Amino acid sequence: MAKTDPLQDASGDFDNVEVTIGGIHVGQGILVIRSGAQTGERFALGTLVSIGRNPECVICLDDVTVSRRHAEVSHIADSYVVRDMGSLNGTYVNQSRVDEQALSHGDELQIGKFRMVFFDGAGLSS
């Protein structure tokens, strides 16, 4: 029987995205889109990053499943926290709907039909 990727619906690994972590600096967080029209795009996270369908958002995800101002990721102390901004379809971390949650290295963030993986450069120092 084929194994199923727990963060995707397809069996096998053809839907996986390969990410070179050499470009991530210690203390920097990034999101890499692993599904949707923008697969493979990476976004460096700053102090406050807005995510939504509105072109003024730092991460613009142009699809009707994404609210105009869907979520935001903020850098608080030594961690990154995602917060849903009252979106219609919700914000998910590792397939669980959340209002607000700290992100850990390797977490999957789902906004509408877009799935992103969070990488934390703080974990790369060792």
mmCIF file of N, CA and C in Angstrom:
data_model
loop_
_atom_site.group_PDB
_atom_site.id
_atom_site.type_symbol
_atom_site.label_atom_id
_atom_site.label_comp_id
_atom_site.label_asym_id
_atom_site.label_seq_id
_atom_site.Cartn_x
_atom_site.Cartn_y
_atom_site.Cartn_z
ATOM 1 N N MET A 1 0.840 -1.178 0.000
ATOM 2 C CA MET A 1 0.000 0.000 0.000
ATOM 3 C C MET A 1 0.889 1.247 0.000
ATOM 4 N N ALA A 2 0.502 2.246 -0.782
ATOM 5 C CA ALA A 2 1.287 3.470 -0.878
ATOM 6 C C ALA A 2 1.148 4.297 0.385
ATOM 7 N N LYS A 3 2.216 4.950 0.771
ATOM 8 C CA LYS A 3 2.181 5.836 1.933
ATOM 9 C C LYS A 3 1.584 7.163 1.512
ATOM 10 N N THR A 4 0.888 7.810 2.423
ATOM 11 C CA THR A 4 0.293 9.110 2.153
ATOM 12 C C THR A 4 1.066 10.185 2.898
ATOM 13 N N ASP A 5 1.416 11.220 2.183
ATOM 14 C CA ASP A 5 2.064 12.376 2.800
ATOM 15 C C ASP A 5 1.044 12.989 3.754
ATOM 16 N N PRO A 6 1.328 13.058 5.056
ATOM 17 C CA PRO A 6 0.327 13.526 6.009
ATOM 18 C C PRO A 6 -0.088 14.982 5.809
ATOM 19 N N LEU A 7 0.707 15.781 5.131
ATOM 20 C CA LEU A 7 0.365 17.180 4.933
ATOM 21 C C LEU A 7 -0.193 17.465 3.549
ATOM 22 N N GLN A 8 -0.347 16.446 2.727
ATOM 23 C CA GLN A 8 -0.955 16.583 1.405
ATOM 24 C C GLN A 8 -1.901 15.418 1.211
ATOM 25 N N ASP A 9 -2.779 15.497 0.245
ATOM 26 C CA ASP A 9 -3.752 14.436 0.009
ATOM 27 C C ASP A 9 -3.246 13.364 -0.942
ATOM 28 N N ALA A 10 -2.258 13.681 -1.760
ATOM 29 C CA ALA A 10 -1.778 12.729 -2.757
ATOM 30 C C ALA A 10 -0.817 11.724 -2.129
ATOM 31 N N SER A 11 -0.880 10.496 -2.616
ATOM 32 C CA SER A 11 0.077 9.500 -2.124
ATOM 33 C C SER A 11 1.405 9.687 -2.846
ATOM 34 N N GLY A 12 2.469 9.211 -2.230
ATOM 35 C CA GLY A 12 3.789 9.374 -2.827
ATOM 36 C C GLY A 12 4.357 10.741 -2.501
ATOM 37 N N ASP A 13 5.475 11.065 -3.151
ATOM 38 C CA ASP A 13 6.125 12.342 -2.847
ATOM 39 C C ASP A 13 6.215 13.284 -4.037
ATOM 40 N N PHE A 14 5.409 13.030 -5.097
ATOM 41 C CA PHE A 14 5.491 13.897 -6.265
ATOM 42 C C PHE A 14 4.992 15.306 -5.970
ATOM 43 N N ASP A 15 4.211 15.493 -4.906
ATOM 44 C CA ASP A 15 3.691 16.807 -4.563
ATOM 45 C C ASP A 15 4.574 17.547 -3.555
ATOM 46 N N ASN A 16 5.712 16.976 -3.184
ATOM 47 C CA ASN A 16 6.625 17.621 -2.244
ATOM 48 C C ASN A 16 7.412 18.727 -2.929
ATOM 49 N N VAL A 17 7.779 19.738 -2.176
ATOM 50 C CA VAL A 17 8.593 20.832 -2.685
ATOM 51 C C VAL A 17 9.950 20.743 -2.012
ATOM 52 N N GLU A 18 11.013 20.772 -2.794
ATOM 53 C CA GLU A 18 12.362 20.730 -2.234
ATOM 54 C C GLU A 18 12.811 22.147 -1.929
ATOM 55 N N VAL A 19 13.311 22.353 -0.723
ATOM 56 C CA VAL A 19 13.738 23.677 -0.289
ATOM 57 C C VAL A 19 15.192 23.604 0.138
ATOM 58 N N THR A 20 16.017 24.470 -0.422
ATOM 59 C CA THR A 20 17.410 24.563 -0.012
ATOM 60 C C THR A 20 17.470 25.512 1.172
ATOM 61 N N ILE A 21 17.874 25.001 2.331
ATOM 62 C CA ILE A 21 17.853 25.842 3.525
ATOM 63 C C ILE A 21 19.102 26.700 3.652
ATOM 64 N N GLY A 22 20.039 26.576 2.722
ATOM 65 C CA GLY A 22 21.255 27.381 2.782
ATOM 66 C C GLY A 22 20.995 28.866 2.706
ATOM 67 N N GLY A 23 19.868 29.270 2.145
ATOM 68 C CA GLY A 23 19.567 30.688 2.001
ATOM 69 C C GLY A 23 18.858 31.291 3.189
ATOM 70 N N ILE A 24 18.616 30.506 4.232
ATOM 71 C CA ILE A 24 17.921 31.001 5.410
ATOM 72 C C ILE A 24 18.961 31.395 6.458
ATOM 73 N N HIS A 25 18.870 32.619 6.923
ATOM 74 C CA HIS A 25 19.815 33.106 7.927
ATOM 75 C C HIS A 25 19.339 32.763 9.330
ATOM 76 N N VAL A 26 20.275 32.594 10.244
ATOM 77 C CA VAL A 26 19.946 32.310 11.636
ATOM 78 C C VAL A 26 19.053 33.436 12.163
ATOM 79 N N GLY A 27 17.947 33.069 12.772
ATOM 80 C CA GLY A 27 17.010 34.043 13.316
ATOM 81 C C GLY A 27 15.973 34.537 12.333
ATOM 82 N N GLN A 28 16.057 34.117 11.082
ATOM 83 C CA GLN A 28 15.097 34.548 10.066
ATOM 84 C C GLN A 28 14.058 33.456 9.851
ATOM 85 N N GLY A 29 12.814 33.852 9.700
ATOM 86 C CA GLY A 29 11.763 32.907 9.359
ATOM 87 C C GLY A 29 11.341 33.109 7.921
ATOM 88 N N ILE A 30 10.991 32.020 7.256
ATOM 89 C CA ILE A 30 10.467 32.131 5.898
ATOM 90 C C ILE A 30 9.273 31.198 5.744
ATOM 91 N N LEU A 31 8.410 31.540 4.812
ATOM 92 C CA LEU A 31 7.316 30.677 4.393
ATOM 93 C C LEU A 31 7.564 30.293 2.949
ATOM 94 N N VAL A 32 7.412 29.004 2.637
ATOM 95 C CA VAL A 32 7.569 28.504 1.274
ATOM 96 C C VAL A 32 6.240 27.886 0.860
ATOM 97 N N ILE A 33 5.713 28.345 -0.250
ATOM 98 C CA ILE A 33 4.440 27.811 -0.734
ATOM 99 C C ILE A 33 4.688 26.440 -1.331
ATOM 100 N N ARG A 34 3.922 25.431 -0.853
ATOM 101 C CA ARG A 34 4.103 24.064 -1.344
ATOM 102 C C ARG A 34 2.953 23.573 -2.192
ATOM 103 N N SER A 35 1.881 24.373 -2.331
ATOM 104 C CA SER A 35 0.811 24.003 -3.251
ATOM 105 C C SER A 35 0.090 25.259 -3.713
ATOM 106 N N GLY A 36 -0.496 25.165 -4.887
ATOM 107 C CA GLY A 36 -1.165 26.314 -5.480
ATOM 108 C C GLY A 36 -0.352 26.849 -6.637
ATOM 109 N N ALA A 37 -0.867 27.893 -7.245
ATOM 110 C CA ALA A 37 -0.224 28.452 -8.444
ATOM 111 C C ALA A 37 1.166 29.014 -8.179
ATOM 112 N N GLN A 38 1.474 29.332 -6.933
ATOM 113 C CA GLN A 38 2.752 29.953 -6.594
ATOM 114 C C GLN A 38 3.728 28.977 -5.937
ATOM 115 N N THR A 39 3.559 27.680 -6.177
ATOM 116 C CA THR A 39 4.400 26.656 -5.558
ATOM 117 C C THR A 39 5.880 26.979 -5.716
ATOM 118 N N GLY A 40 6.605 26.884 -4.593
ATOM 119 C CA GLY A 40 8.045 27.134 -4.602
ATOM 120 C C GLY A 40 8.428 28.551 -4.225
ATOM 121 N N GLU A 41 7.480 29.495 -4.274
ATOM 122 C CA GLU A 41 7.801 30.865 -3.877
ATOM 123 C C GLU A 41 8.110 30.900 -2.396
ATOM 124 N N ARG A 42 9.082 31.740 -2.018
ATOM 125 C CA ARG A 42 9.451 31.868 -0.608
ATOM 126 C C ARG A 42 9.340 33.325 -0.207
ATOM 127 N N PHE A 43 8.942 33.522 1.050
ATOM 128 C CA PHE A 43 8.733 34.860 1.583
ATOM 129 C C PHE A 43 9.454 34.982 2.919
ATOM 130 N N ALA A 44 10.382 35.944 2.999
ATOM 131 C CA ALA A 44 11.064 36.222 4.265
ATOM 132 C C ALA A 44 10.091 36.948 5.179
ATOM 133 N N LEU A 45 10.085 36.548 6.448
ATOM 134 C CA LEU A 45 9.165 37.144 7.411
ATOM 135 C C LEU A 45 9.863 38.256 8.182
ATOM 136 N N GLY A 46 9.165 39.367 8.297
ATOM 137 C CA GLY A 46 9.678 40.505 9.059
ATOM 138 C C GLY A 46 8.926 40.628 10.366
ATOM 139 N N THR A 47 8.853 41.844 10.881
ATOM 140 C CA THR A 47 8.179 42.109 12.148
ATOM 141 C C THR A 47 6.686 41.809 12.063
ATOM 142 N N LEU A 48 6.047 42.225 10.961
ATOM 143 C CA LEU A 48 4.620 41.980 10.756
ATOM 144 C C LEU A 48 4.378 41.771 9.272
ATOM 145 N N VAL A 49 3.840 40.605 8.922
ATOM 146 C CA VAL A 49 3.604 40.250 7.524
ATOM 147 C C VAL A 49 2.126 39.946 7.348
ATOM 148 N N SER A 50 1.475 40.706 6.463
ATOM 149 C CA SER A 50 0.060 40.479 6.175
ATOM 150 C C SER A 50 -0.070 39.465 5.041
ATOM 151 N N ILE A 51 -1.094 38.612 5.151
ATOM 152 C CA ILE A 51 -1.347 37.595 4.133
ATOM 153 C C ILE A 51 -2.805 37.704 3.719
ATOM 154 N N GLY A 52 -3.049 37.775 2.415
ATOM 155 C CA GLY A 52 -4.428 37.860 1.946
ATOM 156 C C GLY A 52 -4.511 38.043 0.447
ATOM 157 N N ARG A 53 -5.739 38.224 -0.024
ATOM 158 C CA ARG A 53 -5.995 38.400 -1.452
ATOM 159 C C ARG A 53 -5.750 39.840 -1.903
ATOM 160 N N ASN A 54 -5.774 40.785 -0.967
ATOM 161 C CA ASN A 54 -5.547 42.191 -1.288
ATOM 162 C C ASN A 54 -4.126 42.378 -1.804
ATOM 163 N N PRO A 55 -3.966 43.028 -2.962
ATOM 164 C CA PRO A 55 -2.615 43.233 -3.519
ATOM 165 C C PRO A 55 -1.679 44.020 -2.600
ATOM 166 N N GLU A 56 -2.220 44.717 -1.616
ATOM 167 C CA GLU A 56 -1.386 45.469 -0.681
ATOM 168 C C GLU A 56 -0.794 44.583 0.412
ATOM 169 N N CYS A 57 -1.245 43.334 0.521
ATOM 170 C CA CYS A 57 -0.677 42.418 1.503
ATOM 171 C C CYS A 57 0.747 42.056 1.112
ATOM 172 N N VAL A 58 1.603 41.834 2.098
ATOM 173 C CA VAL A 58 2.991 41.445 1.835
ATOM 174 C C VAL A 58 3.012 40.118 1.071
ATOM 175 N N ILE A 59 2.187 39.157 1.503
ATOM 176 C CA ILE A 59 2.047 37.891 0.786
ATOM 177 C C ILE A 59 0.655 37.890 0.179
ATOM 178 N N CYS A 60 0.598 38.135 -1.119
ATOM 179 C CA CYS A 60 -0.674 38.210 -1.834
ATOM 180 C C CYS A 60 -0.968 36.849 -2.468
ATOM 181 N N LEU A 61 -2.071 36.241 -2.044
ATOM 182 C CA LEU A 61 -2.501 34.940 -2.550
ATOM 183 C C LEU A 61 -3.811 35.161 -3.289
ATOM 184 N N ASP A 62 -3.737 35.236 -4.598
ATOM 185 C CA ASP A 62 -4.875 35.623 -5.423
ATOM 186 C C ASP A 62 -5.778 34.433 -5.730
ATOM 187 N N ASP A 63 -6.727 34.182 -4.829
ATOM 188 C CA ASP A 63 -7.699 33.116 -5.028
ATOM 189 C C ASP A 63 -8.919 33.422 -4.167
ATOM 190 N N VAL A 64 -10.114 33.026 -4.635
ATOM 191 C CA VAL A 64 -11.348 33.321 -3.896
ATOM 192 C C VAL A 64 -11.425 32.607 -2.553
ATOM 193 N N THR A 65 -10.600 31.575 -2.328
ATOM 194 C CA THR A 65 -10.598 30.871 -1.035
ATOM 195 C C THR A 65 -9.848 31.652 0.041
ATOM 196 N N VAL A 66 -9.206 32.753 -0.359
ATOM 197 C CA VAL A 66 -8.413 33.585 0.554
ATOM 198 C C VAL A 66 -9.150 34.900 0.769
ATOM 199 N N SER A 67 -9.321 35.295 2.030
ATOM 200 C CA SER A 67 -9.952 36.577 2.339
ATOM 201 C C SER A 67 -9.022 37.720 1.969
ATOM 202 N N ARG A 68 -9.597 38.919 1.785
ATOM 203 C CA ARG A 68 -8.777 40.074 1.407
ATOM 204 C C ARG A 68 -7.654 40.309 2.424
ATOM 205 N N ARG A 69 -7.986 40.238 3.681
ATOM 206 C CA ARG A 69 -6.990 40.346 4.764
ATOM 207 C C ARG A 69 -7.203 39.105 5.625
ATOM 208 N N HIS A 70 -6.550 38.037 5.267
ATOM 209 C CA HIS A 70 -6.825 36.708 5.820
ATOM 210 C C HIS A 70 -6.125 36.466 7.155
ATOM 211 N N ALA A 71 -4.823 36.701 7.205
ATOM 212 C CA ALA A 71 -4.033 36.409 8.409
ATOM 213 C C ALA A 71 -2.809 37.310 8.436
ATOM 214 N N GLU A 72 -2.113 37.255 9.565
ATOM 215 C CA GLU A 72 -0.834 37.951 9.656
ATOM 216 C C GLU A 72 0.113 37.125 10.504
ATOM 217 N N VAL A 73 1.394 37.272 10.195
ATOM 218 C CA VAL A 73 2.441 36.608 10.974
ATOM 219 C C VAL A 73 3.284 37.716 11.593
ATOM 220 N N SER A 74 3.441 37.650 12.911
ATOM 221 C CA SER A 74 4.245 38.657 13.595
ATOM 222 C C SER A 74 5.419 37.987 14.309
ATOM 223 N N HIS A 75 6.504 38.735 14.395
ATOM 224 C CA HIS A 75 7.704 38.260 15.081
ATOM 225 C C HIS A 75 7.676 38.852 16.477
ATOM 226 N N ILE A 76 7.434 37.999 17.466
ATOM 227 C CA ILE A 76 7.316 38.441 18.850
ATOM 228 C C ILE A 76 8.390 37.725 19.663
ATOM 229 N N ALA A 77 9.248 38.504 20.297
ATOM 230 C CA ALA A 77 10.385 37.956 21.046
ATOM 231 C C ALA A 77 11.204 37.072 20.106
ATOM 232 N N ASP A 78 11.314 35.787 20.397
ATOM 233 C CA ASP A 78 12.105 34.886 19.552
ATOM 234 C C ASP A 78 11.236 33.941 18.740
ATOM 235 N N SER A 79 9.954 34.266 18.570
ATOM 236 C CA SER A 79 9.094 33.345 17.822
ATOM 237 C C SER A 79 8.216 34.091 16.815
ATOM 238 N N TYR A 80 7.682 33.330 15.893
ATOM 239 C CA TYR A 80 6.741 33.846 14.904
ATOM 240 C C TYR A 80 5.360 33.322 15.253
ATOM 241 N N VAL A 81 4.378 34.221 15.228
ATOM 242 C CA VAL A 81 3.015 33.877 15.609
ATOM 243 C C VAL A 81 2.087 34.213 14.446
ATOM 244 N N VAL A 82 1.240 33.245 14.058
ATOM 245 C CA VAL A 82 0.247 33.484 13.021
ATOM 246 C C VAL A 82 -1.077 33.800 13.709
ATOM 247 N N ARG A 83 -1.815 34.770 13.153
ATOM 248 C CA ARG A 83 -3.105 35.173 13.708
ATOM 249 C C ARG A 83 -4.110 35.297 12.563
ATOM 250 N N ASP A 84 -5.236 34.612 12.699
ATOM 251 C CA ASP A 84 -6.319 34.737 11.723
ATOM 252 C C ASP A 84 -6.989 36.098 11.932
ATOM 253 N N MET A 85 -7.325 36.757 10.845
ATOM 254 C CA MET A 85 -7.907 38.100 10.929
ATOM 255 C C MET A 85 -9.417 38.076 10.677
ATOM 256 N N GLY A 86 -10.083 37.003 11.108
ATOM 257 C CA GLY A 86 -11.530 36.888 10.922
ATOM 258 C C GLY A 86 -11.892 36.405 9.535
ATOM 259 N N SER A 87 -11.037 35.591 8.940
ATOM 260 C CA SER A 87 -11.261 35.091 7.584
ATOM 261 C C SER A 87 -12.473 34.159 7.532
ATOM 262 N N LEU A 88 -13.062 34.048 6.361
ATOM 263 C CA LEU A 88 -14.216 33.178 6.165
ATOM 264 C C LEU A 88 -13.828 31.703 6.215
ATOM 265 N N ASN A 89 -12.736 31.331 5.559
ATOM 266 C CA ASN A 89 -12.331 29.928 5.452
ATOM 267 C C ASN A 89 -11.359 29.473 6.533
ATOM 268 N N GLY A 90 -10.908 30.371 7.379
ATOM 269 C CA GLY A 90 -10.040 29.997 8.478
ATOM 270 C C GLY A 90 -8.571 29.887 8.112
ATOM 271 N N THR A 91 -7.757 29.812 9.153
ATOM 272 C CA THR A 91 -6.314 29.647 9.042
ATOM 273 C C THR A 91 -5.974 28.354 9.770
ATOM 274 N N TYR A 92 -5.145 27.533 9.146
ATOM 275 C CA TYR A 92 -4.844 26.215 9.687
ATOM 276 C C TYR A 92 -3.346 26.046 9.874
ATOM 277 N N VAL A 93 -2.964 25.450 11.007
ATOM 278 C CA VAL A 93 -1.580 25.050 11.256
ATOM 279 C C VAL A 93 -1.606 23.549 11.475
ATOM 280 N N ASN A 94 -0.880 22.834 10.628
ATOM 281 C CA ASN A 94 -0.835 21.368 10.677
ATOM 282 C C ASN A 94 -2.248 20.769 10.691
ATOM 283 N N GLN A 95 -3.092 21.304 9.823
ATOM 284 C CA GLN A 95 -4.461 20.846 9.571
ATOM 285 C C GLN A 95 -5.427 21.103 10.717
ATOM 286 N N SER A 96 -5.058 21.923 11.700
ATOM 287 C CA SER A 96 -5.970 22.311 12.780
ATOM 288 C C SER A 96 -6.265 23.799 12.659
ATOM 289 N N ARG A 97 -7.548 24.144 12.710
ATOM 290 C CA ARG A 97 -7.930 25.549 12.607
ATOM 291 C C ARG A 97 -7.478 26.296 13.855
ATOM 292 N N VAL A 98 -6.885 27.475 13.642
ATOM 293 C CA VAL A 98 -6.367 28.264 14.758
ATOM 294 C C VAL A 98 -6.810 29.718 14.628
ATOM 295 N N ASP A 99 -6.935 30.372 15.779
ATOM 296 C CA ASP A 99 -7.141 31.824 15.801
ATOM 297 C C ASP A 99 -5.782 32.510 15.902
ATOM 298 N N GLU A 100 -4.922 31.924 16.751
ATOM 299 C CA GLU A 100 -3.565 32.432 16.936
ATOM 300 C C GLU A 100 -2.698 31.296 17.438
ATOM 301 N N GLN A 101 -1.491 31.191 16.862
ATOM 302 C CA GLN A 101 -0.600 30.114 17.295
ATOM 303 C C GLN A 101 0.836 30.434 16.921
ATOM 304 N N ALA A 102 1.753 30.088 17.826
ATOM 305 C CA ALA A 102 3.179 30.208 17.534
ATOM 306 C C ALA A 102 3.546 29.134 16.517
ATOM 307 N N LEU A 103 4.410 29.489 15.571
ATOM 308 C CA LEU A 103 4.845 28.547 14.542
ATOM 309 C C LEU A 103 6.163 27.903 14.957
ATOM 310 N N SER A 104 6.288 26.629 14.651
ATOM 311 C CA SER A 104 7.528 25.889 14.884
ATOM 312 C C SER A 104 8.110 25.474 13.546
ATOM 313 N N HIS A 105 9.426 25.315 13.512
ATOM 314 C CA HIS A 105 10.133 24.899 12.299
ATOM 315 C C HIS A 105 9.446 23.667 11.697
ATOM 316 N N GLY A 106 9.062 23.742 10.423
ATOM 317 C CA GLY A 106 8.442 22.622 9.732
ATOM 318 C C GLY A 106 6.929 22.614 9.756
ATOM 319 N N ASP A 107 6.299 23.543 10.480
ATOM 320 C CA ASP A 107 4.835 23.598 10.511
ATOM 321 C C ASP A 107 4.274 23.920 9.134
ATOM 322 N N GLU A 108 3.093 23.346 8.861
ATOM 323 C CA GLU A 108 2.386 23.676 7.625
ATOM 324 C C GLU A 108 1.310 24.698 7.953
ATOM 325 N N LEU A 109 1.308 25.800 7.217
ATOM 326 C CA LEU A 109 0.309 26.852 7.354
ATOM 327 C C LEU A 109 -0.577 26.799 6.122
ATOM 328 N N GLN A 110 -1.890 26.690 6.328
ATOM 329 C CA GLN A 110 -2.817 26.666 5.198
ATOM 330 C C GLN A 110 -3.708 27.889 5.245
ATOM 331 N N ILE A 111 -3.700 28.617 4.129
ATOM 332 C CA ILE A 111 -4.527 29.804 3.928
ATOM 333 C C ILE A 111 -5.301 29.547 2.643
ATOM 334 N N GLY A 112 -6.621 29.359 2.747
ATOM 335 C CA GLY A 112 -7.399 28.999 1.565
ATOM 336 C C GLY A 112 -6.863 27.708 0.992
ATOM 337 N N LYS A 113 -6.661 27.678 -0.314
ATOM 338 C CA LYS A 113 -6.137 26.456 -0.936
ATOM 339 C C LYS A 113 -4.608 26.411 -0.951
ATOM 340 N N PHE A 114 -3.964 27.430 -0.409
ATOM 341 C CA PHE A 114 -2.502 27.501 -0.398
ATOM 342 C C PHE A 114 -1.942 26.853 0.858
ATOM 343 N N ARG A 115 -0.953 25.985 0.671
ATOM 344 C CA ARG A 115 -0.256 25.354 1.788
ATOM 345 C C ARG A 115 1.181 25.842 1.769
ATOM 346 N N MET A 116 1.648 26.285 2.932
ATOM 347 C CA MET A 116 3.002 26.814 3.062
ATOM 348 C C MET A 116 3.709 26.100 4.201
ATOM 349 N N VAL A 117 5.021 26.002 4.100
ATOM 350 C CA VAL A 117 5.824 25.407 5.169
ATOM 351 C C VAL A 117 6.640 26.531 5.798
ATOM 352 N N PHE A 118 6.658 26.532 7.134
ATOM 353 C CA PHE A 118 7.406 27.527 7.885
ATOM 354 C C PHE A 118 8.789 26.976 8.217
ATOM 355 N N PHE A 119 9.808 27.761 7.905
ATOM 356 C CA PHE A 119 11.183 27.422 8.253
ATOM 357 C C PHE A 119 11.716 28.510 9.166
ATOM 358 N N ASP A 120 12.323 28.102 10.275
ATOM 359 C CA ASP A 120 12.857 29.026 11.256
ATOM 360 C C ASP A 120 14.366 28.894 11.285
ATOM 361 N N GLY A 121 15.050 29.934 10.859
ATOM 362 C CA GLY A 121 16.509 29.913 10.834
ATOM 363 C C GLY A 121 17.139 29.793 12.210
ATOM 364 N N ALA A 122 16.375 30.065 13.274
ATOM 365 C CA ALA A 122 16.916 29.932 14.632
ATOM 366 C C ALA A 122 17.310 28.483 14.899
ATOM 367 N N GLY A 123 16.617 27.545 14.290
ATOM 368 C CA GLY A 123 16.919 26.136 14.487
ATOM 369 C C GLY A 123 18.110 25.654 13.682
ATOM 370 N N LEU A 124 18.691 26.519 12.863
ATOM 371 C CA LEU A 124 19.798 26.127 12.011
ATOM 372 C C LEU A 124 21.161 26.402 12.629
ATOM 373 N N SER A 125 21.192 27.051 13.802
ATOM 374 C CA SER A 125 22.478 27.448 14.375
ATOM 375 C C SER A 125 23.259 26.283 14.965
ATOM 376 N N SER A 126 22.587 25.180 15.283
ATOM 377 C CA SER A 126 23.311 24.065 15.910
ATOM 378 C C SER A 126 23.895 23.126 14.903
#
